[in-house]
Steps between C-alpha positions, in 0.01 A plus 500: 500500500199288596477689826537837331230426240272291722203737458523496120541121488190460717283688247645323193284181516182710515611702199576184303158357585335824387702502179406139420133583552527802268672294232235227522223759468674662200544163324132420553381834367752566222393538135791327334562549127787449265526733199742439216574745220537356151501670168572495131628755252468470126670707232424445132614637167225428246386577151211426263487500120290413198169656404208588722151369433429808284780404261735778607864449600527484879653827613696387807856522625692280740385582853612424855255411774499362851294343776578493871304305762555480875315233698442519873438137593362447849428172675308476829540129569740368236263347243312814400601799290387862500649676199499871422668588171615844396558540127628758253527445124512674164476239221268633226213304349611418146137450399478880493735525203438166326121488535500149647528338843710229338808726517499560877800408713452274802613776738277768350387759754553873539426712805775750413715344771274628776501263796165325530352210694535217251364217712359437846384151600504249784557126452442247777437125540174349622540124528577373149401830342702814434287817507587824320330829585609800296397863475742596222693325226388140552438277198372150432859385459575578865290205618451300179780306326536644149719203397755695301813461716821678407325712234239689705711776655526856375821535705680180400296333223281608210551838335166509314178579687303220335738214576496482880169325565163427344307824439197366689694556826485873425118504531507626858472822691805507727351489852303236686558150634648175373551152640718209394394172663743209481321167526835326470824537307331424169169689519440869568193721468524878459201730552489877498302819448683820402329831429620834370597784728188715530487723807126553479286332769210478254716280275749331732639157417186345354379760249847577362668315213612166641634154426435171679721196443489128569795284398574136564874433482617142459859387555505127415882496521751752637591596142152515343212736582165598351256781572127509420382858535167680500466878533177697515540875471321824445806636324651410166819697454811286547745753359629223270237458230418662168280808491204279411583256782523781754173659383295261284170688549599859423505631857230287663540373856612140472485181707716198424529131572852379431650154486865410507726198484858546616780244514868481591751216465855499633652276235849510653660724763612723213190499280138588575192525276187693595195635324137601511182526300225740603148573382307811606125508436382860524147646519397862457306609810407851382441698186631511238456141388347379827462121502763438231757225553862464397768232537867585554780245472866503608785249533873480561786254530807590706840333522749565779865395522622564856876513567577515128860616471548528876330465835214749544472584131173453313401486134136532404299460181128582468260460209134586536186673383378804693123514567309493169127537433405186308120551511288808558133583456606859426587532133846635426649430843653159436874456440541365148865391510740358760786674674789315663715616789853355462743578784848400610714614793817399681563588861866513597557475875785742570492444876259355755285815497579648159396383155496639147231387254507586131169409340281572203164410355329545167131532420375362171176640356451747790140525622433171316501690173715374212502852352713618794878471479736334744567670835817417693602594853841454662634569848802449722378472858732518802347370823611539861333304779583542869 
């Protein structure tokens, strides 16, 4: 057989050498990526009752809503992440029928189940820093520890919109850059600038509504953490405050300087306490009421009980005050009373990727007005993660 195939055998070494050269050239020039598809699906049966802020019975029935998100997660060298998220959802904003942001669900959002780009950002390490660059759907919480573990998750945690994190984290625009620098295990510094999406070259990133954050996070022990936060913004709406807190100056453009203290303590493996206080100092930058000042205050305490009743389960309890105007130069736009957000939920882990969470919250003195009657919201949320 060697004699019969002598000619072919003679050319084989040359072909192997040529193939090895081609493979080496391909390896040197290749653009290697790894893309992983992850996603989450949420179904909820919800209802709201009580009286709206006008004193009328809330005219609402039990409704079913959903949210679906697909994430394309791409890594170029193992430690970075390029994420493109496609999202569809149809959960209504309960503020539309109650007259207050205090009644909103944590997974509120309605694009009539049309598929949209929900988020697009790139995260990569530079020495001790982690850099985030986003063009859609990025928030301060993506690169800043919000220090509310277990609770802060619209898929698996809180059911009320207020209770996930301090409202001052919502004073951002959704696209820009953020950095978390880790000096060591116990000290981290987060910096970021996020502007609103304005596709006008005359406005761009720096003349649009924006938020800039600086937070020093301290972790003196593995179970204890603190955050000292400062946010400067040319944007006031958090989507979580009273009508006066969202617009203290009757429509004027507004700048803010906000200060926050956040803390979290893992008391035992099965019990965690977290909370925040936040102060927003707002200034009217245009008419009407140009030059007027207002102060807005918020706080919350959250309690988490992981693995209660079984591995993977979670019970949560939240008590707090949504943003309230405590001082205002504009007469008639202070909040005279105090509203409390009281929430409880229990997540039952059916399987590794499936959970069911019944939860409810009540709002006392809605809109910080003792003349308003109690509002209550309940939901049963089923979550799938894959």
